[in-house]
């Protein structure tokens, strides 16, 4: 998709610095909403198996949407907790994390990246979790048409589990 200067598509290794930067800026520890903090090596592993979608403004990364096979992050406790609560179909994959830089929110970028991911993975089920307190994300993903299938508690916080079919 092209929207004036914004380009949405599959990330390459050239986009990794920008992705790492945006991930770092949105960590829970500094008041952001991202609980996962994936290493560069893990992100490369993820993107070798599944599409990693980015939005670029020129060569600046303004948003990302990661996705992964069930196996690649089986050592991540919160992802294990989600898949225990809702295993999904045999070919299901994990959607997320997704993040849009703070100045670019509310412009439909999360929705556009989701459209691109579904285009690349037609027919497959995607599964994700959203912290119950993250109203913006709950609303954005409900608006995309995703359905809440269950919820789970992890480290004292409640998370909604959503699913969709591409
Ligand atoms: C959640 C997030 C990815 C949404 O991205 P986005 O590009 O702003 O979302 P979109 O513009 O595609 O979504 C639009 C819809 O989401 C909802 N929404 C978005 N921001 C919202 C906010 N601050 N409060 C309430 N609803 C909000 C609205 O329903 C909106 O539709 P509308 O504009 O017609 O009312 C973005 O806010 C973000 O990166 N947040 C920080 C990281 C994060 O929470 N990641 C998700 C973890 S599960």
PDB file of C-alpha atoms and ligand atoms in Angstrom:
ATOM      1  CA  UNK A   1       0.000   0.000   0.000  1.00  0.00           C
ATOM      2  CA  UNK A   2       1.218   3.517  -0.763  1.00  0.00           C
ATOM      3  CA  UNK A   3      -0.273   6.471   1.045  1.00  0.00           C
ATOM      4  CA  UNK A   4       1.537   9.649  -0.078  1.00  0.00           C
ATOM      5  CA  UNK A   5       4.993   9.043   1.438  1.00  0.00           C
ATOM      6  CA  UNK A   6       4.049   6.065   3.612  1.00  0.00           C
ATOM      7  CA  UNK A   7       4.903   2.641   2.303  1.00  0.00           C
ATOM      8  CA  UNK A   8       3.689  -0.588   3.898  1.00  0.00           C
ATOM      9  CA  UNK A   9       5.316  -3.912   3.158  1.00  0.00           C
ATOM     10  CA  UNK A  10       7.453  -6.796   4.292  1.00  0.00           C
ATOM     11  CA  UNK A  11      10.548  -5.854   6.280  1.00  0.00           C
ATOM     12  CA  UNK A  12      14.088  -6.757   5.280  1.00  0.00           C
ATOM     13  CA  UNK A  13      17.185  -6.818   7.469  1.00  0.00           C
ATOM     14  CA  UNK A  14      17.808  -3.191   6.417  1.00  0.00           C
ATOM     15  CA  UNK A  15      14.740  -2.232   8.503  1.00  0.00           C
ATOM     16  CA  UNK A  16      15.993  -3.874  11.702  1.00  0.00           C
ATOM     17  CA  UNK A  17      17.620  -0.807  13.278  1.00  0.00           C
ATOM     18  CA  UNK A  18      14.360   1.152  12.955  1.00  0.00           C
ATOM     19  CA  UNK A  19      12.297  -1.736  14.297  1.00  0.00           C
ATOM     20  CA  UNK A  20      14.605  -2.173  17.315  1.00  0.00           C
ATOM     21  CA  UNK A  21      14.441   1.571  17.989  1.00  0.00           C
ATOM     22  CA  UNK A  22      10.634   1.700  17.911  1.00  0.00           C
ATOM     23  CA  UNK A  23      10.443  -1.424  20.098  1.00  0.00           C
ATOM     24  CA  UNK A  24      12.820   0.172  22.638  1.00  0.00           C
ATOM     25  CA  UNK A  25      10.826   3.431  22.739  1.00  0.00           C
ATOM     26  CA  UNK A  26       7.617   1.587  23.644  1.00  0.00           C
ATOM     27  CA  UNK A  27       8.753  -0.713  26.459  1.00  0.00           C
ATOM     28  CA  UNK A  28       6.587  -1.142  29.547  1.00  0.00           C
ATOM     29  CA  UNK A  29       9.568  -0.328  31.719  1.00  0.00           C
ATOM     30  CA  UNK A  30       9.570   3.253  30.391  1.00  0.00           C
ATOM     31  CA  UNK A  31       5.799   3.745  30.307  1.00  0.00           C
ATOM     32  CA  UNK A  32       5.031   2.150  26.925  1.00  0.00           C
ATOM     33  CA  UNK A  33       2.584  -0.645  26.149  1.00  0.00           C
ATOM     34  CA  UNK A  34       4.936  -3.329  24.794  1.00  0.00           C
ATOM     35  CA  UNK A  35       5.681  -6.190  27.176  1.00  0.00           C
ATOM     36  CA  UNK A  36       7.923  -8.136  24.783  1.00  0.00           C
ATOM     37  CA  UNK A  37      11.458  -6.975  24.046  1.00  0.00           C
ATOM     38  CA  UNK A  38      12.776  -9.273  21.338  1.00  0.00           C
ATOM     39  CA  UNK A  39      16.476  -9.466  20.564  1.00  0.00           C
ATOM     40  CA  UNK A  40      17.700  -8.696  17.066  1.00  0.00           C
ATOM     41  CA  UNK A  41      18.588 -12.364  16.594  1.00  0.00           C
ATOM     42  CA  UNK A  42      15.082 -13.470  17.582  1.00  0.00           C
ATOM     43  CA  UNK A  43      13.455 -10.935  15.269  1.00  0.00           C
ATOM     44  CA  UNK A  44      15.574 -12.273  12.387  1.00  0.00           C
ATOM     45  CA  UNK A  45      14.460 -15.816  13.258  1.00  0.00           C
ATOM     46  CA  UNK A  46      10.833 -14.673  13.304  1.00  0.00           C
ATOM     47  CA  UNK A  47      11.053 -12.818  10.004  1.00  0.00           C
ATOM     48  CA  UNK A  48      12.716 -15.760   8.275  1.00  0.00           C
ATOM     49  CA  UNK A  49       9.608 -17.846   8.970  1.00  0.00           C
ATOM     50  CA  UNK A  50       6.760 -15.344   8.875  1.00  0.00           C
ATOM     51  CA  UNK A  51       6.154 -11.879   7.430  1.00  0.00           C
ATOM     52  CA  UNK A  52       7.275  -8.912   9.501  1.00  0.00           C
ATOM     53  CA  UNK A  53       5.294  -5.941   8.208  1.00  0.00           C
ATOM     54  CA  UNK A  54       6.553  -2.378   8.520  1.00  0.00           C
ATOM     55  CA  UNK A  55       5.338   1.092   7.631  1.00  0.00           C
ATOM     56  CA  UNK A  56       8.133   3.332   6.321  1.00  0.00           C
ATOM     57  CA  UNK A  57       8.111   7.065   5.970  1.00  0.00           C
ATOM     58  CA  UNK A  58      10.994   7.550   3.577  1.00  0.00           C
ATOM     59  CA  UNK A  59      13.523   5.192   5.142  1.00  0.00           C
ATOM     60  CA  UNK A  60      12.239   5.810   8.686  1.00  0.00           C
ATOM     61  CA  UNK A  61      10.302   2.975  10.368  1.00  0.00           C
ATOM     62  CA  UNK A  62       7.078   4.383  11.826  1.00  0.00           C
ATOM     63  CA  UNK A  63       5.284   1.114  12.620  1.00  0.00           C
ATOM     64  CA  UNK A  64       5.757  -2.644  12.721  1.00  0.00           C
ATOM     65  CA  UNK A  65       3.647  -5.763  12.951  1.00  0.00           C
ATOM     66  CA  UNK A  66       5.513  -8.939  13.867  1.00  0.00           C
ATOM     67  CA  UNK A  67       4.156 -12.446  13.441  1.00  0.00           C
ATOM     68  CA  UNK A  68       5.633 -15.802  14.343  1.00  0.00           C
ATOM     69  CA  UNK A  69       5.146 -19.527  14.206  1.00  0.00           C
ATOM     70  CA  UNK A  70       4.050 -21.124  17.463  1.00  0.00           C
ATOM     71  CA  UNK A  71       7.436 -22.765  17.940  1.00  0.00           C
ATOM     72  CA  UNK A  72       9.854 -19.888  17.552  1.00  0.00           C
ATOM     73  CA  UNK A  73       8.755 -18.163  20.767  1.00  0.00           C
ATOM     74  CA  UNK A  74       7.839 -21.214  22.848  1.00  0.00           C
ATOM     75  CA  UNK A  75      10.369 -20.037  25.447  1.00  0.00           C
ATOM     76  CA  UNK A  76       8.388 -16.812  25.976  1.00  0.00           C
ATOM     77  CA  UNK A  77       6.143 -17.496  29.016  1.00  0.00           C
ATOM     78  CA  UNK A  78       3.314 -15.109  28.104  1.00  0.00           C
ATOM     79  CA  UNK A  79       3.006 -16.597  24.614  1.00  0.00           C
ATOM     80  CA  UNK A  80       2.926 -20.096  26.135  1.00  0.00           C
ATOM     81  CA  UNK A  81       0.191 -18.924  28.520  1.00  0.00           C
ATOM     82  CA  UNK A  82      -1.845 -17.576  25.596  1.00  0.00           C
ATOM     83  CA  UNK A  83      -1.510 -20.782  23.565  1.00  0.00           C
ATOM     84  CA  UNK A  84      -2.449 -22.863  26.614  1.00  0.00           C
ATOM     85  CA  UNK A  85      -5.578 -20.748  27.014  1.00  0.00           C
ATOM     86  CA  UNK A  86      -6.394 -20.937  23.295  1.00  0.00           C
ATOM     87  CA  UNK A  87      -4.406 -23.339  21.070  1.00  0.00           C
ATOM     88  CA  UNK A  88      -6.248 -22.469  17.828  1.00  0.00           C
ATOM     89  CA  UNK A  89      -6.074 -24.517  14.631  1.00  0.00           C
ATOM     90  CA  UNK A  90      -3.071 -26.639  13.626  1.00  0.00           C
ATOM     91  CA  UNK A  91      -1.697 -24.018  11.198  1.00  0.00           C
ATOM     92  CA  UNK A  92      -2.349 -21.012  13.419  1.00  0.00           C
ATOM     93  CA  UNK A  93       0.385 -18.428  13.908  1.00  0.00           C
ATOM     94  CA  UNK A  94       0.958 -15.728  16.513  1.00  0.00           C
ATOM     95  CA  UNK A  95       0.127 -12.104  15.566  1.00  0.00           C
ATOM     96  CA  UNK A  96       2.106  -9.369  17.272  1.00  0.00           C
ATOM     97  CA  UNK A  97       3.551  -7.457  18.827  1.00  0.00           C
ATOM     98  CA  UNK A  98       2.476  -4.455  16.802  1.00  0.00           C
ATOM     99  CA  UNK A  99       3.462  -0.867  17.429  1.00  0.00           C
ATOM    100  CA  UNK A 100       2.883   2.480  15.754  1.00  0.00           C
ATOM    101  CA  UNK A 101       5.092   5.439  16.694  1.00  0.00           C
ATOM    102  CA  UNK A 102       3.242   7.843  18.952  1.00  0.00           C
ATOM    103  CA  UNK A 103       2.989  10.688  16.359  1.00  0.00           C
ATOM    104  CA  UNK A 104       1.465   8.352  13.756  1.00  0.00           C
ATOM    105  CA  UNK A 105      -1.319   6.735  15.786  1.00  0.00           C
ATOM    106  CA  UNK A 106      -4.993   6.946  14.855  1.00  0.00           C
ATOM    107  CA  UNK A 107      -4.257   7.145  11.107  1.00  0.00           C
ATOM    108  CA  UNK A 108      -5.138   3.555  10.265  1.00  0.00           C
ATOM    109  CA  UNK A 109      -1.561   2.231  10.108  1.00  0.00           C
ATOM    110  CA  UNK A 110      -2.207  -0.750  12.413  1.00  0.00           C
ATOM    111  CA  UNK A 111      -5.181  -1.653  10.268  1.00  0.00           C
ATOM    112  CA  UNK A 112      -3.214  -1.313   7.017  1.00  0.00           C
ATOM    113  CA  UNK A 113      -0.387  -3.554   8.313  1.00  0.00           C
ATOM    114  CA  UNK A 114      -2.968  -6.158   9.381  1.00  0.00           C
ATOM    115  CA  UNK A 115      -4.457  -6.092   5.873  1.00  0.00           C
ATOM    116  CA  UNK A 116      -1.010  -6.704   4.387  1.00  0.00           C
ATOM    117  CA  UNK A 117      -0.299  -9.612   6.761  1.00  0.00           C
ATOM    118  CA  UNK A 118      -3.601 -11.284   5.877  1.00  0.00           C
ATOM    119  CA  UNK A 119      -2.902 -10.799   2.193  1.00  0.00           C
ATOM    120  CA  UNK A 120       0.400 -12.667   2.647  1.00  0.00           C
ATOM    121  CA  UNK A 121      -1.060 -15.457   4.832  1.00  0.00           C
ATOM    122  CA  UNK A 122      -4.505 -16.123   3.353  1.00  0.00           C
ATOM    123  CA  UNK A 123      -6.794 -18.566   5.136  1.00  0.00           C
ATOM    124  CA  UNK A 124      -4.592 -19.049   8.214  1.00  0.00           C
ATOM    125  CA  UNK A 125      -5.714 -18.341  11.749  1.00  0.00           C
ATOM    126  CA  UNK A 126      -3.877 -15.620  13.672  1.00  0.00           C
ATOM    127  CA  UNK A 127      -3.899 -15.517  17.490  1.00  0.00           C
ATOM    128  CA  UNK A 128      -2.945 -12.597  19.735  1.00  0.00           C
ATOM    129  CA  UNK A 129      -3.255 -11.267  23.257  1.00  0.00           C
ATOM    130  CA  UNK A 130      -3.995  -7.733  24.422  1.00  0.00           C
ATOM    131  CA  UNK A 131      -3.759  -6.507  27.990  1.00  0.00           C
ATOM    132  CA  UNK A 132      -7.258  -5.702  29.241  1.00  0.00           C
ATOM    133  CA  UNK A 133      -6.116  -2.222  30.285  1.00  0.00           C
ATOM    134  CA  UNK A 134      -4.886  -1.337  26.757  1.00  0.00           C
ATOM    135  CA  UNK A 135      -8.109   0.294  25.534  1.00  0.00           C
ATOM    136  CA  UNK A 136      -6.586   1.760  22.360  1.00  0.00           C
ATOM    137  CA  UNK A 137      -5.327  -1.637  21.234  1.00  0.00           C
ATOM    138  CA  UNK A 138      -8.546  -3.461  22.180  1.00  0.00           C
ATOM    139  CA  UNK A 139     -10.592  -0.947  20.184  1.00  0.00           C
ATOM    140  CA  UNK A 140      -8.212  -0.949  17.214  1.00  0.00           C
ATOM    141  CA  UNK A 141      -8.274  -4.765  16.956  1.00  0.00           C
ATOM    142  CA  UNK A 142     -12.030  -5.035  17.499  1.00  0.00           C
ATOM    143  CA  UNK A 143     -12.446  -2.511  14.718  1.00  0.00           C
ATOM    144  CA  UNK A 144     -10.380  -4.777  12.451  1.00  0.00           C
ATOM    145  CA  UNK A 145     -13.060  -7.415  13.003  1.00  0.00           C
ATOM    146  CA  UNK A 146     -11.068  -9.713  15.285  1.00  0.00           C
ATOM    147  CA  UNK A 147     -13.012 -11.758  17.837  1.00  0.00           C
ATOM    148  CA  UNK A 148     -12.236 -12.230  21.493  1.00  0.00           C
ATOM    149  CA  UNK A 149     -12.091 -15.994  22.113  1.00  0.00           C
ATOM    150  CA  UNK A 150     -10.964 -16.210  25.759  1.00  0.00           C
ATOM    151  CA  UNK A 151      -8.794 -14.490  28.341  1.00  0.00           C
ATOM    152  CA  UNK A 152      -6.012 -15.411  30.745  1.00  0.00           C
ATOM    153  CA  UNK A 153      -4.187 -13.942  33.719  1.00  0.00           C
ATOM    154  CA  UNK A 154      -0.412 -13.606  33.652  1.00  0.00           C
ATOM    155  CA  UNK A 155       1.658 -12.011  36.428  1.00  0.00           C
ATOM    156  CA  UNK A 156      -1.535 -10.605  37.931  1.00  0.00           C
ATOM    157  CA  UNK A 157      -2.699  -8.868  34.707  1.00  0.00           C
ATOM    158  CA  UNK A 158      -5.648  -9.916  32.575  1.00  0.00           C
ATOM    159  CA  UNK A 159      -5.182 -10.407  28.841  1.00  0.00           C
ATOM    160  CA  UNK A 160      -7.873 -10.878  26.196  1.00  0.00           C
ATOM    161  CA  UNK A 161      -7.113 -13.439  23.466  1.00  0.00           C
ATOM    162  CA  UNK A 162      -8.272 -12.588  19.944  1.00  0.00           C
ATOM    163  CA  UNK A 163      -8.403 -14.718  16.819  1.00  0.00           C
ATOM    164  CA  UNK A 164      -9.072 -14.113  13.133  1.00  0.00           C
ATOM    165  CA  UNK A 165      -8.829 -15.971   9.840  1.00  0.00           C
ATOM    166  CA  UNK A 166      -6.861 -14.429   6.999  1.00  0.00           C
TER     167      UNK A 166
HETATM  168  C1  LIG B   1      -2.553  -0.091  19.417  1.00  0.00           C
HETATM  169  C2  LIG B   1      -1.911   0.590  18.211  1.00  0.00           C
HETATM  170  C3  LIG B   1      -0.987  -0.419  17.503  1.00  0.00           C
HETATM  171  C4  LIG B   1      -3.017   1.047  17.248  1.00  0.00           C
HETATM  172  O1  LIG B   1      -2.414   1.585  16.098  1.00  0.00           O
HETATM  173  P1  LIG B   1      -3.102   2.760  15.241  1.00  0.00           P
HETATM  174  O2  LIG B   1      -2.402   2.814  13.927  1.00  0.00           O
HETATM  175  O3  LIG B   1      -3.165   3.983  16.049  1.00  0.00           O
HETATM  176  O4  LIG B   1      -4.559   2.172  15.056  1.00  0.00           O
HETATM  177  P2  LIG B   1      -5.543   2.438  13.850  1.00  0.00           P
HETATM  178  O5  LIG B   1      -5.433   3.875  13.460  1.00  0.00           O
HETATM  179  O6  LIG B   1      -5.373   1.402  12.781  1.00  0.00           O
HETATM  180  O7  LIG B   1      -6.877   2.079  14.599  1.00  0.00           O
HETATM  181  C5  LIG B   1      -7.931   2.892  14.576  1.00  0.00           C
HETATM  182  C6  LIG B   1      -8.942   2.523  15.655  1.00  0.00           C
HETATM  183  O8  LIG B   1      -8.358   2.090  16.876  1.00  0.00           O
HETATM  184  C7  LIG B   1      -9.035   2.671  17.996  1.00  0.00           C
HETATM  185  N1  LIG B   1      -8.057   3.520  18.689  1.00  0.00           N
HETATM  186  C8  LIG B   1      -6.828   3.857  18.250  1.00  0.00           C
HETATM  187  N2  LIG B   1      -6.215   4.630  19.172  1.00  0.00           N
HETATM  188  C9  LIG B   1      -7.070   4.772  20.192  1.00  0.00           C
HETATM  189  C10 LIG B   1      -7.027   5.446  21.435  1.00  0.00           C
HETATM  190  N3  LIG B   1      -5.939   6.135  21.815  1.00  0.00           N
HETATM  191  N4  LIG B   1      -8.097   5.337  22.244  1.00  0.00           N
HETATM  192  C11 LIG B   1      -9.188   4.649  21.884  1.00  0.00           C
HETATM  193  N5  LIG B   1      -9.296   3.982  20.702  1.00  0.00           N
HETATM  194  C12 LIG B   1      -8.256   4.054  19.878  1.00  0.00           C
HETATM  195  C13 LIG B   1     -10.184   3.466  17.428  1.00  0.00           C
HETATM  196  O9  LIG B   1     -11.310   2.620  17.372  1.00  0.00           O
HETATM  197  C14 LIG B   1      -9.687   3.766  16.042  1.00  0.00           C
HETATM  198  O10 LIG B   1     -10.712   3.940  15.124  1.00  0.00           O
HETATM  199  P3  LIG B   1     -11.303   5.389  14.871  1.00  0.00           P
HETATM  200  O11 LIG B   1     -10.117   6.272  14.608  1.00  0.00           O
HETATM  201  O12 LIG B   1     -12.192   5.223  13.705  1.00  0.00           O
HETATM  202  O13 LIG B   1     -12.002   5.722  16.142  1.00  0.00           O
HETATM  203  C15 LIG B   1      -1.085   1.859  18.641  1.00  0.00           C
HETATM  204  O14 LIG B   1      -1.911   2.671  19.448  1.00  0.00           O
HETATM  205  C16 LIG B   1       0.182   1.555  19.404  1.00  0.00           C
HETATM  206  O15 LIG B   1       1.228   1.298  18.811  1.00  0.00           O
HETATM  207  N6  LIG B   1       0.146   1.576  20.752  1.00  0.00           N
HETATM  208  C17 LIG B   1       1.318   1.323  21.581  1.00  0.00           C
HETATM  209  C18 LIG B   1       1.796  -0.119  21.493  1.00  0.00           C
HETATM  210  C19 LIG B   1       0.663  -1.092  21.703  1.00  0.00           C
HETATM  211  O16 LIG B   1      -0.201  -0.906  22.547  1.00  0.00           O
HETATM  212  N7  LIG B   1       0.697  -2.158  20.892  1.00  0.00           N
HETATM  213  C20 LIG B   1      -0.323  -3.199  20.932  1.00  0.00           C
HETATM  214  C21 LIG B   1      -0.025  -4.164  22.004  1.00  0.00           C
HETATM  215  S1  LIG B   1      -1.292  -5.420  22.020  1.00  0.00           S
END
